[in-house]
PDB file of C-alpha atoms in Angstrom:
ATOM      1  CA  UNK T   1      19.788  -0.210   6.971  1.00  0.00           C
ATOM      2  CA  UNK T   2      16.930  -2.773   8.647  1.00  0.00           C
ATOM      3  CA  UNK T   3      14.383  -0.103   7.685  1.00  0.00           C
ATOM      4  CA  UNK T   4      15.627   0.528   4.242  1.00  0.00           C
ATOM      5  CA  UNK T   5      15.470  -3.137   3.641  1.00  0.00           C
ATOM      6  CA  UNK T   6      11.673  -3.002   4.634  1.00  0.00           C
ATOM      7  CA  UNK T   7      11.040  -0.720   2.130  1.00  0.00           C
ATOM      8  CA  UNK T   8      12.462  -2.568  -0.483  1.00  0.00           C
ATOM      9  CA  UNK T   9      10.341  -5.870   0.741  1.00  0.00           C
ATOM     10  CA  UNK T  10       7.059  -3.884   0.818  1.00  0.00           C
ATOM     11  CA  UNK T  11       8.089  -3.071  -2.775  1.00  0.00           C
ATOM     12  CA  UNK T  12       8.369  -6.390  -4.057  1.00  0.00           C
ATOM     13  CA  UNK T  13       5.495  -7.450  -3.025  1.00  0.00           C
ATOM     14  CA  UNK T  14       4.417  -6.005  -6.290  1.00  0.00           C
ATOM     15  CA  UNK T  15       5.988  -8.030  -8.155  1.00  0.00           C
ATOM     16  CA  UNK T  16       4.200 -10.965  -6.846  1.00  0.00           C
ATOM     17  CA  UNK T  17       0.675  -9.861  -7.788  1.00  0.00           C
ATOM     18  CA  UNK T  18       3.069 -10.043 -11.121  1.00  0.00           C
ATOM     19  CA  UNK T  19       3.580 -13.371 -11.444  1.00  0.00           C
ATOM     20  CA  UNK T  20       0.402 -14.537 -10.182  1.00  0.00           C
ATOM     21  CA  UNK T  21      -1.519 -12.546 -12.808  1.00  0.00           C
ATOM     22  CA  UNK T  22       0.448 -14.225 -15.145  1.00  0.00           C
ATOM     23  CA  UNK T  23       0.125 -17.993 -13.905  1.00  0.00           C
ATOM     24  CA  UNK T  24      -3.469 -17.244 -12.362  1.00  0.00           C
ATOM     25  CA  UNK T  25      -4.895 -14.669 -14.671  1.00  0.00           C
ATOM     26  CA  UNK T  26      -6.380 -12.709 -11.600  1.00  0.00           C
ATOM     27  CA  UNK T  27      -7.430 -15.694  -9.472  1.00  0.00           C
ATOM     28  CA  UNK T  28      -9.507 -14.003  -7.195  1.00  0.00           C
ATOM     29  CA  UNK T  29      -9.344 -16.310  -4.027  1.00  0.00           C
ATOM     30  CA  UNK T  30      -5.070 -14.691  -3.801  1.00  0.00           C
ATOM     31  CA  UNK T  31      -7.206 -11.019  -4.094  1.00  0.00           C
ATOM     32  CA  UNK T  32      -9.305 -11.915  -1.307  1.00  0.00           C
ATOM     33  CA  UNK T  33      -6.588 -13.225   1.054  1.00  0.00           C
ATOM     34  CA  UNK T  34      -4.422 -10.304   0.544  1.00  0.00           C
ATOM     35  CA  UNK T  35      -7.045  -7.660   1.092  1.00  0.00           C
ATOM     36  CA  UNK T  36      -7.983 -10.098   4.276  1.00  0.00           C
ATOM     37  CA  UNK T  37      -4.640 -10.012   5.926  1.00  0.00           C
ATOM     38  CA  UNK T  38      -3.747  -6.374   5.110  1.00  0.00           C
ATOM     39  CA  UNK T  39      -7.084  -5.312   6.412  1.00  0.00           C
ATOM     40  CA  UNK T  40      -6.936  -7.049  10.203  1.00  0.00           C
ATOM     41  CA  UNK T  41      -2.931  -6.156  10.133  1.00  0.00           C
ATOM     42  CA  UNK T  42      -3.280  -2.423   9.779  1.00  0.00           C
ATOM     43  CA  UNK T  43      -6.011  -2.532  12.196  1.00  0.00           C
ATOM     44  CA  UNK T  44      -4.144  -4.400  14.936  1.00  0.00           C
ATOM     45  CA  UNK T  45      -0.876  -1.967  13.819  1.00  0.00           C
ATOM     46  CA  UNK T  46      -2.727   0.812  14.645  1.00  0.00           C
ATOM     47  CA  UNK T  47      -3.746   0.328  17.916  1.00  0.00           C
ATOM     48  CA  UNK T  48      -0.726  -1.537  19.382  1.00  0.00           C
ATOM     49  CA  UNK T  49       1.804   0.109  18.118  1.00  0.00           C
ATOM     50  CA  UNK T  50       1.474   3.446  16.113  1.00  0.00           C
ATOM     51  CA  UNK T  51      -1.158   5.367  17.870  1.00  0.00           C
ATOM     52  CA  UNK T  52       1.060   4.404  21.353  1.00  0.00           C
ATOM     53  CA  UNK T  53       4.679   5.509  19.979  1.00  0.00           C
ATOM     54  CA  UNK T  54       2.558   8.652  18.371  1.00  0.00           C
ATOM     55  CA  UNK T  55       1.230   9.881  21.677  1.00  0.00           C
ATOM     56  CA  UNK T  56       4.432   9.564  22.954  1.00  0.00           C
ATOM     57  CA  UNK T  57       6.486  11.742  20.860  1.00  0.00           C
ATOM     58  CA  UNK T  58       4.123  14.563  20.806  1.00  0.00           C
ATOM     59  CA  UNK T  59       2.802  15.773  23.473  1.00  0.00           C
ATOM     60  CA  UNK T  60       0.583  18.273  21.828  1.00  0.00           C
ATOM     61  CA  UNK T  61      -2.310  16.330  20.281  1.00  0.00           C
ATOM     62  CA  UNK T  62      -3.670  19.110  17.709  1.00  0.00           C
ATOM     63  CA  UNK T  63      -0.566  17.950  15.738  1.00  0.00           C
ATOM     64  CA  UNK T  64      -1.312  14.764  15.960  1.00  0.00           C
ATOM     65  CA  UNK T  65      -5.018  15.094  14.661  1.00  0.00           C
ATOM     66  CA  UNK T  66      -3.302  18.091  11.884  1.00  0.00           C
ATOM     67  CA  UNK T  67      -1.324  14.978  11.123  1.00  0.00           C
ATOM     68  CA  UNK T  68      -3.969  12.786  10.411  1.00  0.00           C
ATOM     69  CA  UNK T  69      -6.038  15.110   8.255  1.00  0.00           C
ATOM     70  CA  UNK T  70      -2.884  15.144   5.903  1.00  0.00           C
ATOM     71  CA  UNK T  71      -2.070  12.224   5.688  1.00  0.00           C
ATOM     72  CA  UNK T  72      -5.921  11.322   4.612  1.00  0.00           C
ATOM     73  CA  UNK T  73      -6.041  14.401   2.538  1.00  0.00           C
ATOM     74  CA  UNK T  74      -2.662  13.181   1.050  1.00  0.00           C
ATOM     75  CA  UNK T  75      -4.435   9.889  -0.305  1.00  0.00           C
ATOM     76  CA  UNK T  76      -7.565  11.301  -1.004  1.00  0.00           C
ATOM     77  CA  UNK T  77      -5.966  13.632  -3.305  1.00  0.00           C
ATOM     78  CA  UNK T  78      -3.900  11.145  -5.342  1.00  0.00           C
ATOM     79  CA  UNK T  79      -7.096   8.767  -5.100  1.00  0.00           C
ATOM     80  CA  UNK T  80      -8.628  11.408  -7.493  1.00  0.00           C
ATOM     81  CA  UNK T  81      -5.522  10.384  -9.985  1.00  0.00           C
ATOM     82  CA  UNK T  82      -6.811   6.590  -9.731  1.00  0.00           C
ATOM     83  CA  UNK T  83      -9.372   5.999 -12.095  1.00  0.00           C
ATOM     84  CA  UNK T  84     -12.402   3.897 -10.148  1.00  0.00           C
ATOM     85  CA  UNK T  85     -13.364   1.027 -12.219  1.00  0.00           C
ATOM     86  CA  UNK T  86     -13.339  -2.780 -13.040  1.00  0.00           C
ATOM     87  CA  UNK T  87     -10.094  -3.720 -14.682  1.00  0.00           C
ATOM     88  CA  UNK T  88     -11.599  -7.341 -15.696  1.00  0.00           C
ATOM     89  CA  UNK T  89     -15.319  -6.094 -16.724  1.00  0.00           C
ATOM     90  CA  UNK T  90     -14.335  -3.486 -18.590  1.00  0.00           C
ATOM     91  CA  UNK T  91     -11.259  -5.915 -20.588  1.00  0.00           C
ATOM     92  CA  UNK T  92     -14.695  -7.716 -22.278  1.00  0.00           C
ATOM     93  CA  UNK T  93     -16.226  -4.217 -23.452  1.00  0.00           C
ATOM     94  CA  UNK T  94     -14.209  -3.699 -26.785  1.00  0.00           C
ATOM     95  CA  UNK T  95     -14.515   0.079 -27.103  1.00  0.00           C
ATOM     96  CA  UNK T  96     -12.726   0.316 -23.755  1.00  0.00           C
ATOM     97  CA  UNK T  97      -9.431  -1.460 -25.212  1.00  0.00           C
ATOM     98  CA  UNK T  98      -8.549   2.072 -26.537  1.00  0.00           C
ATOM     99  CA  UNK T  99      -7.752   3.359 -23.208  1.00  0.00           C
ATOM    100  CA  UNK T 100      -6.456   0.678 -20.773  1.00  0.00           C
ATOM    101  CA  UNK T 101      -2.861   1.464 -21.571  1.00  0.00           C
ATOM    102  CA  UNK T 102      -3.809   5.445 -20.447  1.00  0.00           C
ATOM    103  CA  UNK T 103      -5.254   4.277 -17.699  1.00  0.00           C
ATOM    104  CA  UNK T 104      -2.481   1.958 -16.816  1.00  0.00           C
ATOM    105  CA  UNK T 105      -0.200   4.615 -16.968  1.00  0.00           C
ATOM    106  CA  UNK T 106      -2.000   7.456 -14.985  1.00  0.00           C
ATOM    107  CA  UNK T 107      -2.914   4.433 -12.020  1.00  0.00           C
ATOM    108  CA  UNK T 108       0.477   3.690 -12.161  1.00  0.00           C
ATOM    109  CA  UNK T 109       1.931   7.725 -11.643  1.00  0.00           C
ATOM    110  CA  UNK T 110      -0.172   7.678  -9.034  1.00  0.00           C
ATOM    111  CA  UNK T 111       0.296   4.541  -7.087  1.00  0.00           C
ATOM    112  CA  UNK T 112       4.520   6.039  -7.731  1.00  0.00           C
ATOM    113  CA  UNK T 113       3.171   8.934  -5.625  1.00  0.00           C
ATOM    114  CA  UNK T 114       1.582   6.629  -3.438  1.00  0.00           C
ATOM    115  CA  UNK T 115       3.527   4.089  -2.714  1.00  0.00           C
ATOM    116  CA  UNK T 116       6.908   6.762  -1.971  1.00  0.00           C
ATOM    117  CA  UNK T 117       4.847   7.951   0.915  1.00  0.00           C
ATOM    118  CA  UNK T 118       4.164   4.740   1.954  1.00  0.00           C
ATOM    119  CA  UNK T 119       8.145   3.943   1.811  1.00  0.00           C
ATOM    120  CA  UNK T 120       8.468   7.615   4.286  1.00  0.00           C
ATOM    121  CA  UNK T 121       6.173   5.834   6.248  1.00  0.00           C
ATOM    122  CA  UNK T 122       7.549   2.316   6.759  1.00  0.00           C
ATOM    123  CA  UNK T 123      10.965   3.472   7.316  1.00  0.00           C
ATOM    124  CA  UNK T 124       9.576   6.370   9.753  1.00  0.00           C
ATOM    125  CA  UNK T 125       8.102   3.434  11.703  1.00  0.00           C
ATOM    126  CA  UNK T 126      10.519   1.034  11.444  1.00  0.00           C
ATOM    127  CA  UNK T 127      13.253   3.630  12.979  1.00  0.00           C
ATOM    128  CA  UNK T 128      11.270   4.267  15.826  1.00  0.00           C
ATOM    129  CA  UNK T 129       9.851  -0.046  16.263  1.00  0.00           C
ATOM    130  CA  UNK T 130      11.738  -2.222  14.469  1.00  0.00           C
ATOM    131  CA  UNK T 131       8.379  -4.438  14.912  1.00  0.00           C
ATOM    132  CA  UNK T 132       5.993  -2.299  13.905  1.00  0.00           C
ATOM    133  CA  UNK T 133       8.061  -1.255  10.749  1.00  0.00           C
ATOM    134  CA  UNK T 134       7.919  -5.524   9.758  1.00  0.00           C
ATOM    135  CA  UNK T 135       4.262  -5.422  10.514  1.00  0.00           C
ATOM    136  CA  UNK T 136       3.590  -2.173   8.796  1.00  0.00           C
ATOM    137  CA  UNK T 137       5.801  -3.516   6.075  1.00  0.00           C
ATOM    138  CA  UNK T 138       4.212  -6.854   5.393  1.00  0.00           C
ATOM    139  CA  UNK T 139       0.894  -5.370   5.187  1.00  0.00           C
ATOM    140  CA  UNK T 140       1.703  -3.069   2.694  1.00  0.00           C
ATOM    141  CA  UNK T 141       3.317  -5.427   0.924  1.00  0.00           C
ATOM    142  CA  UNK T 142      -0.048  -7.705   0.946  1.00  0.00           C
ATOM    143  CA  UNK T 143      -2.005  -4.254  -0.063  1.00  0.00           C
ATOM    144  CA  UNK T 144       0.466  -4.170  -2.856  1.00  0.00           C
ATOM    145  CA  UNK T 145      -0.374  -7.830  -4.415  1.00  0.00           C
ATOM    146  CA  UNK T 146      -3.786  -6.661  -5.653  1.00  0.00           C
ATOM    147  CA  UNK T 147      -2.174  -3.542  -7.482  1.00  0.00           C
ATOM    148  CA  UNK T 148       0.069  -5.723  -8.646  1.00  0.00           C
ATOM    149  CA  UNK T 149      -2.255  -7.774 -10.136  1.00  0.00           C
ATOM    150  CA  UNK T 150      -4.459  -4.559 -11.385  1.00  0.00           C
ATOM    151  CA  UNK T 151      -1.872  -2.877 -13.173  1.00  0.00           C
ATOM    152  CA  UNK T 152      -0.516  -5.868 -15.405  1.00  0.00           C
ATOM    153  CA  UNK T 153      -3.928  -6.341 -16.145  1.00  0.00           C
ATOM    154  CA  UNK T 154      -4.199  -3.100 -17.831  1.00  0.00           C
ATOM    155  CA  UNK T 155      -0.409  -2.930 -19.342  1.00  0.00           C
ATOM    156  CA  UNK T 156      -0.825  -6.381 -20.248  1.00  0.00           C
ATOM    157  CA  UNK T 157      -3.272  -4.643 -23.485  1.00  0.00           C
ATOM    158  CA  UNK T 158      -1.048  -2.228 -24.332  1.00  0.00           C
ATOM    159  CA  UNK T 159       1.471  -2.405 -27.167  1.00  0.00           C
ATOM    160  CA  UNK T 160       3.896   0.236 -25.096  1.00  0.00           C
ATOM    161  CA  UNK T 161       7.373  -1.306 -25.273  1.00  0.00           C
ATOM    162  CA  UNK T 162       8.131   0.984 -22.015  1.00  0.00           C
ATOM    163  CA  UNK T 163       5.359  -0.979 -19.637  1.00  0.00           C
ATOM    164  CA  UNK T 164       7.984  -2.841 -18.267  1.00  0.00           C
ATOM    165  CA  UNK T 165      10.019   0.366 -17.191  1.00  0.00           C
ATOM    166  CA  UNK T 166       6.583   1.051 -15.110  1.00  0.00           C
ATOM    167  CA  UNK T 167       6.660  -1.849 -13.660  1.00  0.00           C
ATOM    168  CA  UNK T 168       9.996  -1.455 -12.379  1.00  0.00           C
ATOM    169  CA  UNK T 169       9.448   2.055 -11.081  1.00  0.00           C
ATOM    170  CA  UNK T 170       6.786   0.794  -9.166  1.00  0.00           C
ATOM    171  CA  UNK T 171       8.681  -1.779  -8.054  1.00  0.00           C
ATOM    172  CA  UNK T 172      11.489   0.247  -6.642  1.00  0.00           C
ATOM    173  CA  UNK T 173       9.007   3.308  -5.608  1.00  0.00           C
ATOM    174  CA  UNK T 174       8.705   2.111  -2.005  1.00  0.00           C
ATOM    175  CA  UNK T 175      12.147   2.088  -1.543  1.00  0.00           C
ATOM    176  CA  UNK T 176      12.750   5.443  -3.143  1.00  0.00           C
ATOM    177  CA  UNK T 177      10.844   7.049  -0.482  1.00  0.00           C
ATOM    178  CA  UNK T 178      12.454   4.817   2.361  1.00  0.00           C
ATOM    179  CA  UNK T 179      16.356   6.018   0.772  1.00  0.00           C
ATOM    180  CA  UNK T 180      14.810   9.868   0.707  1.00  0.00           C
ATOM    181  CA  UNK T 181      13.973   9.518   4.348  1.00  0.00           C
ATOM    182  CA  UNK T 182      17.643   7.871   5.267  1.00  0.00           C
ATOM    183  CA  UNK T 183      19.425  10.656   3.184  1.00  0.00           C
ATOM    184  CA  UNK T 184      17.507  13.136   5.310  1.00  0.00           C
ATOM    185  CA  UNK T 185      17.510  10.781   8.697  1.00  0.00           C
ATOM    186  CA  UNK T 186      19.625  14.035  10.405  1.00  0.00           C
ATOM    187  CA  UNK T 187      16.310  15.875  10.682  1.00  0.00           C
ATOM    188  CA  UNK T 188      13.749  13.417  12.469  1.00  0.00           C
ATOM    189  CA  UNK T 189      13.511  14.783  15.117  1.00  0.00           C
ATOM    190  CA  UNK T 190      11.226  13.493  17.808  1.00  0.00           C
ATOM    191  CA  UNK T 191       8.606  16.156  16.532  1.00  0.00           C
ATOM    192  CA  UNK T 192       8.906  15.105  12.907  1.00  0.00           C
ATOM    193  CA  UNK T 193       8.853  11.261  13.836  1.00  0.00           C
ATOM    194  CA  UNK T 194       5.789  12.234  15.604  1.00  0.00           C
ATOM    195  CA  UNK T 195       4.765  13.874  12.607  1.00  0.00           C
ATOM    196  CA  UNK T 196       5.283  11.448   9.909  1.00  0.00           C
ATOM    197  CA  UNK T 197       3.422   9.143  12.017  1.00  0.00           C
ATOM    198  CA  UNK T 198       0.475  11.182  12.652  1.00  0.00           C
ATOM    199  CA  UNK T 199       0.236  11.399   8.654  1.00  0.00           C
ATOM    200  CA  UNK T 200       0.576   7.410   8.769  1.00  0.00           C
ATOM    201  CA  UNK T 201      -2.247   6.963  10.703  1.00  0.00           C
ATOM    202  CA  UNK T 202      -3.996   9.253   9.005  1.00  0.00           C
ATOM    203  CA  UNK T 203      -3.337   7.455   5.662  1.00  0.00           C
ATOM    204  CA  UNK T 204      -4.325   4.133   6.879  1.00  0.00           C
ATOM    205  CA  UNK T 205      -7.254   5.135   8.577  1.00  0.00           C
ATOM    206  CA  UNK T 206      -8.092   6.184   4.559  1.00  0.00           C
ATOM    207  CA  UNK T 207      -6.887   2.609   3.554  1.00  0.00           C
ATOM    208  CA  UNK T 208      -8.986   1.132   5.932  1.00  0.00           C
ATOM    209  CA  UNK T 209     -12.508   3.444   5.668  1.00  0.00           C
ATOM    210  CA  UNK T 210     -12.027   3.831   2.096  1.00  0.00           C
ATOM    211  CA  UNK T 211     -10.459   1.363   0.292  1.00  0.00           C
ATOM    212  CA  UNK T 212     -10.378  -1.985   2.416  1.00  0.00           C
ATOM    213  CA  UNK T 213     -13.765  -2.124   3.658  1.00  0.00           C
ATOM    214  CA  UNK T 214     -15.331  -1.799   0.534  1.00  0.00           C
ATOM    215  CA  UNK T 215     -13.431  -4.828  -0.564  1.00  0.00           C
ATOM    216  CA  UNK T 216     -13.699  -6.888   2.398  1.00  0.00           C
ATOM    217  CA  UNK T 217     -17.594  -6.960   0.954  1.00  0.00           C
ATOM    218  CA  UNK T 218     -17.425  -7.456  -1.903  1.00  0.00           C
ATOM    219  CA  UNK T 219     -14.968 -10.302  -1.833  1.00  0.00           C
ATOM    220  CA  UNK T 220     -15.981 -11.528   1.657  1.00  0.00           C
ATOM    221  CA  UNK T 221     -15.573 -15.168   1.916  1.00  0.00           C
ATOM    222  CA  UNK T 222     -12.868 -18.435   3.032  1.00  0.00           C
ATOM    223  CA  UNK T 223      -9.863 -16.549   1.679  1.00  0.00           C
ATOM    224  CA  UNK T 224     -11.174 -13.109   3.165  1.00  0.00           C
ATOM    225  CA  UNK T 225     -10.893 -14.981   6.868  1.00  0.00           C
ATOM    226  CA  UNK T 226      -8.054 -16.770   6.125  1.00  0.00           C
ATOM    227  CA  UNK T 227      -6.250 -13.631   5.139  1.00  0.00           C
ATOM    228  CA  UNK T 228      -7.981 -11.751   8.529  1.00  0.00           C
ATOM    229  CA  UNK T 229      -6.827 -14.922  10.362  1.00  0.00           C
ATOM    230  CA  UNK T 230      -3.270 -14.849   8.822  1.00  0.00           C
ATOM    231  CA  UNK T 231      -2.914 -10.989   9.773  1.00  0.00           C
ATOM    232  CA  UNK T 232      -3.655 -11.522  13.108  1.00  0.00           C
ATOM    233  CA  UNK T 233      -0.790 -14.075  13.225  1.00  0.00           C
ATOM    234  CA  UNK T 234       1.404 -12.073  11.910  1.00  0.00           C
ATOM    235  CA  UNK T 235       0.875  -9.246  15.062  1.00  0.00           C
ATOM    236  CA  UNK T 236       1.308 -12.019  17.515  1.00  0.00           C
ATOM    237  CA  UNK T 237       4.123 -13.840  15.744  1.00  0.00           C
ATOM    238  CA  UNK T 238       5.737  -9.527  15.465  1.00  0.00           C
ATOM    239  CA  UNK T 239       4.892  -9.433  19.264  1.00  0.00           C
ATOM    240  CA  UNK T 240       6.774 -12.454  20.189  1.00  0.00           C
ATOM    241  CA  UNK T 241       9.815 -12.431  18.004  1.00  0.00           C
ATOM    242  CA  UNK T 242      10.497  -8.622  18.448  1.00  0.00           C
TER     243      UNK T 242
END
């Protein structure tokens, strides 16, 4: 139940990058600090605590790196579904009004997709370290703040009386994935454990290399090291508590 509850924490996260759009309209010092902390937790998560408990359930390491490769051609796939752009330049061009509520709703299938693999993931971790599962959980949640933010952004133009229905999916979508993974609990095996994690690491290495990084620079600055800062707390805080 401890890891189900995760899930559902990661998942509200969301709705914080919610409310802040509303009261803050964006305010991109919160952006920064959240891409800060998620970047240096995943980092330290990584190498104290998922690559370890990986190595350890399977023995054979071309599963492992077979793992890996899915789990970043997992991401990379649905990234194609994310449209790359500028949510707040492209709100001032007028001919782009037309399609922010389209491309609301196709970033928000995806992030669905997304973010129920990310739920697999959390409560695969979490049933193996309870630790590692709050860590893992947290910093999702922080990774979810900004998407938060992005997505009302977009709906936020459109006239669709069913934007708050995405919302809620989206909400809940973490949590879906960490329920499918209880229901199903019977068959992790060591092997699959091993295997789900494998595809973890391979999906935050893509988080990290592909998504974070880029941020981090372009939205390096107090907030960016206070978030880094504040997700190195949270490892030692996770170390000592757990």
């Amino acid at each position: 139940m401890k890891e189900l509850i995760l899930t559902l924490i990661a998942g509200l996260f969301f709705l914080i990058g919610v409310v802040i759009n509303k009261i803050n309209k964006g305010n991109k010092k919160v952006i920064s600090f959240s891409i800060g902390m998620a970047f240096s937790s995943l980092i330290l998560l990584l190498i104290t605590d998922i690559v370890p408990e990986t190595f350890e359930l399977l023995e054979n390491k071309i599963y492992i790196l077979a793992g890996i490769l899915i789990g970043i051609g997992l991401l990379l796939s649905l990234e194609k579904l994310v449209p790359h752009h500028d949510h707040f330049e492209e709100s001032k061009k007028h001919h782009h009004e037309n399609h922010l509520e389209h491309i609301g709703i196709m970033t928000s299938l995806a992030l669905i997709i997304h973010n129920i693999v990310e739920g697999i993931g959390i409560y695969s971790i979490a049933n193996s370290s309870i630790k590692a599962g709050i860590i893992y959980a947290i910093a999702v949640g922080m990774h979810n703040i900004p998407f938060g933010l992005e997505i009302t952004t977009m709906l936020n133009k459109s006239h669709n009386k069913h934007k708050d229905i995405y919302t809620i999916i989206l909400t809940l979508s973490t949590f879906i994935g960490g329920l499918l993974t209880m229901i199903f609990k019977d068959l992790l095996t060591n092997f699959v454990l091993g295997i789900l994690l494998s595809i973890t690491i391979g999906m935050i290495l893509y988080l990290l290399l592909a998504e974070l990084i880029t941020e981090i620079k372009e939205n390096w600055n107090k907030e960016t090291v206070l978030g880094i800062i504040t997700g190195i707390l949270i490892i030692i805080i996770g170390g000592l508590i757990c």
